[in-house]
mmCIF file of C-alpha atoms in Angstrom:
data_model
loop_
_atom_site.group_PDB
_atom_site.id
_atom_site.type_symbol
_atom_site.label_atom_id
_atom_site.label_comp_id
_atom_site.label_asym_id
_atom_site.label_seq_id
_atom_site.Cartn_x
_atom_site.Cartn_y
_atom_site.Cartn_z
ATOM 1 C CA MET N 1 -0.033 -0.175 0.006
ATOM 2 C CA ALA N 2 1.016 3.652 -0.616
ATOM 3 C CA ASN N 3 2.606 5.655 2.334
ATOM 4 C CA THR N 4 -0.060 8.282 3.076
ATOM 5 C CA ASP N 5 2.404 11.054 3.966
ATOM 6 C CA LYS N 6 1.867 14.287 2.600
ATOM 7 C CA MET N 7 4.839 14.916 0.497
ATOM 8 C CA HIS N 8 3.868 18.039 -1.634
ATOM 9 C CA PRO N 9 7.054 19.430 -2.841
ATOM 10 C CA ALA N 10 5.751 23.093 -1.844
ATOM 11 C CA ALA N 11 3.340 22.323 1.004
ATOM 12 C CA TYR N 12 4.652 19.230 2.744
ATOM 13 C CA ALA N 13 5.212 20.094 6.504
ATOM 14 C CA PRO N 14 6.985 17.371 8.790
ATOM 15 C CA GLU N 15 5.476 16.578 12.014
ATOM 16 C CA HIS N 16 7.115 18.520 14.403
ATOM 17 C CA PRO N 17 8.179 22.358 14.389
ATOM 18 C CA THR N 18 11.660 22.986 12.672
ATOM 19 C CA GLU N 19 13.058 24.015 16.171
ATOM 20 C CA TRP N 20 12.133 20.471 17.629
ATOM 21 C CA TYR N 21 14.441 18.993 15.002
ATOM 22 C CA THR N 22 17.123 21.661 14.999
ATOM 23 C CA GLU N 23 17.624 20.880 18.940
ATOM 24 C CA ARG N 24 18.097 17.088 18.353
ATOM 25 C CA VAL N 25 20.302 17.751 15.345
ATOM 26 C CA GLU N 26 22.696 19.815 17.197
ATOM 27 C CA TRP N 27 22.551 17.148 20.107
ATOM 28 C CA LEU N 28 23.540 14.207 17.909
ATOM 29 C CA ALA N 29 26.175 16.610 16.016
ATOM 30 C CA GLU N 30 28.289 16.237 19.037
ATOM 31 C CA PHE N 31 28.598 12.591 18.311
ATOM 32 C CA MET N 32 29.490 12.893 14.796
ATOM 33 C CA LEU N 33 32.732 13.954 12.996
ATOM 34 C CA PRO N 34 32.429 17.727 11.810
ATOM 35 C CA GLU N 35 33.328 16.543 8.398
ATOM 36 C CA ARG N 36 30.679 14.160 8.313
ATOM 37 C CA TYR N 37 28.077 16.570 9.437
ATOM 38 C CA ALA N 38 29.209 19.074 6.625
ATOM 39 C CA THR N 39 28.810 16.389 4.035
ATOM 40 C CA MET N 40 25.009 15.912 5.117
ATOM 41 C CA GLN N 41 24.402 19.403 5.068
ATOM 42 C CA ARG N 42 26.215 19.943 1.628
ATOM 43 C CA VAL N 43 23.845 16.925 0.342
ATOM 44 C CA LEU N 44 20.909 18.334 1.909
ATOM 45 C CA ASP N 45 21.238 21.445 -0.172
ATOM 46 C CA ASN N 46 20.964 19.712 -3.159
ATOM 47 C CA ARG N 47 17.588 17.502 -2.286
ATOM 48 C CA THR N 48 14.716 17.834 -4.024
ATOM 49 C CA ARG N 49 11.158 17.122 -4.307
ATOM 50 C CA TYR N 50 9.998 19.058 -7.041
ATOM 51 C CA MET N 51 11.224 16.565 -9.215
ATOM 52 C CA THR N 52 10.554 12.632 -8.400
ATOM 53 C CA ILE N 53 10.524 9.054 -9.939
ATOM 54 C CA CYS N 54 8.035 6.299 -10.623
ATOM 55 C CA ALA N 55 8.877 2.812 -11.942
ATOM 56 C CA GLU N 56 6.365 0.330 -12.916
ATOM 57 C CA ASN N 57 6.842 -3.320 -11.953
ATOM 58 C CA THR N 58 10.622 -3.152 -11.843
ATOM 59 C CA PHE N 59 11.644 -7.165 -12.108
ATOM 60 C CA HIS N 60 15.341 -6.749 -12.242
ATOM 61 C CA PRO N 61 16.967 -6.049 -8.788
ATOM 62 C CA GLN N 62 19.823 -4.703 -10.851
ATOM 63 C CA ASN N 63 17.370 -2.149 -12.385
ATOM 64 C CA ALA N 64 15.922 -1.360 -8.958
ATOM 65 C CA SER N 65 19.208 -1.103 -7.290
ATOM 66 C CA ALA N 66 20.291 1.250 -10.102
ATOM 67 C CA LEU N 67 17.233 3.525 -9.790
ATOM 68 C CA VAL N 68 17.773 4.112 -6.373
ATOM 69 C CA ARG N 69 21.401 5.042 -6.838
ATOM 70 C CA HIS N 70 20.486 7.325 -9.797
ATOM 71 C CA CYS N 71 18.059 9.156 -7.287
ATOM 72 C CA GLU N 72 20.355 9.318 -4.480
ATOM 73 C CA ALA N 73 23.467 10.368 -6.609
ATOM 74 C CA PHE N 74 21.461 13.305 -8.271
ATOM 75 C CA GLY N 75 19.582 14.570 -5.369
ATOM 76 C CA VAL N 76 16.093 13.156 -6.169
ATOM 77 C CA GLN N 77 14.644 12.472 -2.588
ATOM 78 C CA GLU N 78 11.394 10.482 -3.409
ATOM 79 C CA LEU N 79 10.980 7.425 -5.461
ATOM 80 C CA HIS N 80 7.513 5.569 -6.254
ATOM 81 C CA ALA N 81 7.320 1.731 -7.020
ATOM 82 C CA ILE N 82 4.045 0.390 -8.367
ATOM 83 C CA GLU N 83 4.330 -3.451 -7.707
ATOM 84 C CA PHE N 84 1.053 -4.865 -8.915
ATOM 85 C CA LEU N 85 3.140 -7.721 -10.801
ATOM 86 C CA CYS N 86 6.340 -7.635 -8.853
ATOM 87 C CA GLY N 87 7.997 -6.187 -6.198
ATOM 88 C CA PHE N 88 10.496 -3.553 -6.312
ATOM 89 C CA GLN N 89 13.453 -5.416 -4.700
ATOM 90 C CA ALA N 90 16.965 -3.719 -4.633
ATOM 91 C CA ASN N 91 19.857 -5.700 -4.465
ATOM 92 C CA LEU N 92 21.887 -4.938 -1.093
ATOM 93 C CA HIS N 93 25.317 -5.412 -2.820
ATOM 94 C CA ILE N 94 24.227 -3.064 -5.541
ATOM 95 C CA VAL N 95 22.521 -0.458 -3.796
ATOM 96 C CA ARG N 96 25.223 -0.079 -1.289
ATOM 97 C CA GLY N 97 23.139 1.497 1.378
ATOM 98 C CA THR N 98 21.709 4.434 -0.720
ATOM 99 C CA ASP N 99 18.366 3.335 -0.069
ATOM 100 C CA LYS N 100 18.833 4.821 3.398
ATOM 101 C CA TRP N 101 19.067 8.256 1.979
ATOM 102 C CA VAL N 102 15.951 8.028 -0.302
ATOM 103 C CA ASP N 103 12.016 7.627 0.308
ATOM 104 C CA ILE N 104 10.976 4.654 -1.198
ATOM 105 C CA LYS N 105 6.861 4.774 -1.693
ATOM 106 C CA ARG N 106 4.949 1.617 -2.615
ATOM 107 C CA TYR N 107 1.710 1.025 -4.580
ATOM 108 C CA ASP N 108 -0.475 -1.821 -5.150
ATOM 109 C CA SER N 109 -1.868 -0.534 -8.338
ATOM 110 C CA THR N 110 -1.267 2.133 -11.037
ATOM 111 C CA ALA N 111 -4.152 4.105 -10.245
ATOM 112 C CA GLN N 112 -3.175 4.170 -6.868
ATOM 113 C CA ALA N 113 0.121 5.649 -7.496
ATOM 114 C CA VAL N 114 -1.404 8.015 -10.049
ATOM 115 C CA ASP N 115 -3.973 9.418 -7.806
ATOM 116 C CA TYR N 116 -1.674 9.977 -5.189
ATOM 117 C CA LEU N 117 1.019 11.493 -7.402
ATOM 118 C CA LYS N 118 -1.655 13.980 -9.065
ATOM 119 C CA GLY N 119 -2.774 14.685 -5.606
ATOM 120 C CA GLN N 120 0.409 16.068 -4.409
ATOM 121 C CA GLY N 121 0.557 18.297 -7.590
ATOM 122 C CA TYR N 122 2.864 16.446 -9.869
ATOM 123 C CA ARG N 123 2.613 16.203 -13.669
ATOM 124 C CA ILE N 124 2.855 12.483 -14.969
ATOM 125 C CA VAL N 125 5.685 12.438 -17.514
ATOM 126 C CA ALA N 126 5.970 9.265 -19.357
ATOM 127 C CA ALA N 127 9.530 8.344 -20.396
ATOM 128 C CA THR N 128 8.764 6.934 -23.872
ATOM 129 C CA PRO N 129 8.586 8.202 -27.419
ATOM 130 C CA HIS N 130 5.161 9.736 -28.235
ATOM 131 C CA THR N 131 3.838 12.153 -31.077
ATOM 132 C CA ASP N 132 3.676 15.003 -28.677
ATOM 133 C CA ASP N 133 6.960 14.172 -26.827
ATOM 134 C CA LYS N 134 9.474 16.688 -25.602
ATOM 135 C CA THR N 135 13.658 15.830 -25.112
ATOM 136 C CA PRO N 136 15.253 16.564 -21.919
ATOM 137 C CA ASP N 137 16.251 19.990 -23.318
ATOM 138 C CA SER N 138 12.873 20.880 -24.632
ATOM 139 C CA PHE N 139 10.743 19.903 -21.669
ATOM 140 C CA ASP N 140 9.136 22.975 -19.455
ATOM 141 C CA ILE N 141 10.756 22.001 -16.085
ATOM 142 C CA ALA N 142 9.348 25.482 -14.650
ATOM 143 C CA ALA N 143 5.601 24.314 -15.516
ATOM 144 C CA GLY N 144 5.358 22.684 -11.989
ATOM 145 C CA PRO N 145 6.605 19.516 -10.097
ATOM 146 C CA PHE N 146 6.922 16.574 -12.062
ATOM 147 C CA CYS N 147 7.109 12.746 -12.087
ATOM 148 C CA LEU N 148 9.420 10.841 -14.548
ATOM 149 C CA VAL N 149 7.623 7.427 -15.106
ATOM 150 C CA PHE N 150 9.569 4.501 -16.382
ATOM 151 C CA GLY N 151 8.175 1.225 -17.362
ATOM 152 C CA THR N 152 9.710 -2.350 -17.810
ATOM 153 C CA GLU N 153 12.277 -3.061 -20.546
ATOM 154 C CA LYS N 154 10.243 -5.685 -22.608
ATOM 155 C CA GLN N 155 6.734 -3.764 -22.252
ATOM 156 C CA GLY N 156 7.621 -0.243 -21.834
ATOM 157 C CA ILE N 157 5.341 2.179 -20.220
ATOM 158 C CA SER N 158 1.801 0.692 -19.396
ATOM 159 C CA PRO N 159 -1.554 1.594 -21.210
ATOM 160 C CA GLU N 160 -2.669 2.914 -17.994
ATOM 161 C CA ILE N 161 0.123 5.237 -17.639
ATOM 162 C CA MET N 162 -0.002 6.323 -21.179
ATOM 163 C CA ALA N 163 -3.810 7.087 -20.667
ATOM 164 C CA VAL N 164 -3.095 9.579 -17.903
ATOM 165 C CA ALA N 165 0.056 10.965 -18.779
ATOM 166 C CA ASP N 166 0.098 14.823 -18.843
ATOM 167 C CA GLU N 167 3.274 14.885 -20.890
ATOM 168 C CA PHE N 168 6.206 12.721 -22.607
ATOM 169 C CA VAL N 169 9.631 12.970 -22.876
ATOM 170 C CA LYS N 170 12.340 10.746 -24.943
ATOM 171 C CA ILE N 171 15.957 10.840 -25.254
ATOM 172 C CA PRO N 172 17.114 11.701 -28.798
ATOM 173 C CA MET N 173 18.854 8.723 -30.394
ATOM 174 C CA TYR N 174 20.656 8.276 -33.895
ATOM 175 C CA GLY N 175 21.647 4.656 -34.094
ATOM 176 C CA PHE N 176 19.973 1.709 -35.571
ATOM 177 C CA VAL N 177 18.366 0.449 -32.187
ATOM 178 C CA GLU N 178 16.448 3.348 -30.696
ATOM 179 C CA SER N 179 16.334 2.113 -27.174
ATOM 180 C CA LEU N 180 18.225 1.944 -23.953
ATOM 181 C CA ASN N 181 17.762 -0.282 -20.651
ATOM 182 C CA VAL N 182 15.831 1.187 -17.918
ATOM 183 C CA SER N 183 18.850 1.821 -15.759
ATOM 184 C CA ALA N 184 20.535 3.896 -18.527
ATOM 185 C CA SER N 185 17.377 5.850 -19.750
ATOM 186 C CA ALA N 186 16.937 6.944 -16.108
ATOM 187 C CA ALA N 187 20.102 8.057 -15.538
ATOM 188 C CA ILE N 188 20.479 10.184 -18.626
ATOM 189 C CA LEU N 189 17.009 11.781 -17.811
ATOM 190 C CA ILE N 190 17.574 12.154 -14.022
ATOM 191 C CA GLN N 191 20.782 13.892 -14.843
ATOM 192 C CA GLY N 192 19.792 15.924 -17.509
ATOM 193 C CA MET N 193 16.333 17.251 -15.702
ATOM 194 C CA VAL N 194 18.268 17.789 -12.280
ATOM 195 C CA GLU N 195 21.354 19.878 -14.062
ATOM 196 C CA ARG N 196 18.675 22.062 -15.690
ATOM 197 C CA LEU N 197 16.779 22.488 -12.239
ATOM 198 C CA HIS N 198 19.898 23.801 -10.860
ATOM 199 C CA ARG N 199 20.627 26.355 -13.458
ATOM 200 C CA SER N 200 16.816 27.509 -13.332
ATOM 201 C CA ASP N 201 15.060 30.139 -11.359
ATOM 202 C CA VAL N 202 12.396 27.116 -10.251
ATOM 203 C CA ALA N 203 12.210 26.860 -6.336
ATOM 204 C CA TRP N 204 13.258 23.101 -6.463
ATOM 205 C CA GLN N 205 14.952 22.981 -3.098
ATOM 206 C CA LEU N 206 13.568 21.761 -0.058
ATOM 207 C CA ASP N 207 12.318 24.664 2.527
ATOM 208 C CA ASP N 208 14.277 24.961 5.988
ATOM 209 C CA HIS N 209 11.580 23.106 7.984
ATOM 210 C CA GLN N 210 11.859 19.874 5.436
ATOM 211 C CA LYS N 211 15.582 20.307 5.545
ATOM 212 C CA ALA N 212 15.721 19.935 9.320
ATOM 213 C CA ALA N 213 13.451 16.993 9.321
ATOM 214 C CA LEU N 214 15.453 15.060 6.743
ATOM 215 C CA LEU N 215 18.458 16.082 8.409
ATOM 216 C CA TYR N 216 17.285 14.632 11.728
ATOM 217 C CA ARG N 217 16.098 11.430 10.091
ATOM 218 C CA TRP N 218 19.723 11.107 8.341
ATOM 219 C CA MET N 219 21.906 11.486 11.383
ATOM 220 C CA ARG N 220 19.606 8.907 13.443
ATOM 221 C CA GLU N 221 20.690 6.382 10.671
ATOM 222 C CA SER N 222 24.288 7.664 10.711
ATOM 223 C CA VAL N 223 25.017 8.003 14.343
ATOM 224 C CA LYS N 224 25.645 4.692 16.291
ATOM 225 C CA GLU N 225 23.198 4.123 19.053
ATOM 226 C CA ALA N 226 21.363 7.353 18.205
ATOM 227 C CA ASP N 227 18.140 6.625 19.707
ATOM 228 C CA HIS N 228 19.887 5.837 22.929
ATOM 229 C CA ILE N 229 21.806 8.879 22.970
ATOM 230 C CA LEU N 230 18.815 11.147 21.929
ATOM 231 C CA LYS N 231 17.020 9.486 24.892
ATOM 232 C CA GLN N 232 19.305 10.548 27.373
ATOM 233 C CA LYS N 233 18.479 14.267 26.711
ATOM 234 C CA PHE N 234 14.809 14.227 25.227
ATOM 235 C CA SER N 235 13.663 11.101 27.198
ATOM 236 C CA ASP N 236 11.026 9.556 24.771
ATOM 237 C CA ASP N 237 10.503 12.384 22.627
ATOM 238 C CA ILE N 238 12.365 11.282 19.418
#
């Protein structure tokens, strides 16, 4: 089932006030190397929910792992997985812990995923050739938050996504074979779109409240016995 947390890229408000997270972050920072803390802050400044990714029935664990790693590497905080035919299962040896830093949301049906994403204000953008398709350069990133949807390698984008997609995007190719595997296509599109966001005037970054909440979560993942350390100062209010 889908996680029902409200994650609108502009309006999402974490459970606690900013100050609540900041107090706990400052406490955990005492138990972390300054260099590690600085790295987390740098990565946080480049995280986005303005752009997100959705994968339909990703059968191969290596492709699932690659999608997680691509999102983490290029700063895409959320990945949505439609699983009505098969589960989205990353290979631990390939994903190498990157799944700790990315939010993976799971859905039992395409309709459930589409309803959630559209409800959060995302444009559904199918990554597939189409008569009205755009390229990574011509796609209008400023028109509002968007979700890139990737299908399976054999079947491509499902008819259900094709029917509800707001827009289509493709990677221009000039060889005899006009196809790339899911992992390669995702890497090219994610990197290209993220670079354009970084160069744009779009408000693509997380706000301070969202950053504080995410940094707190990351630090709990990073500091050994973090919950025990937090309870020493904040009791059970962690």
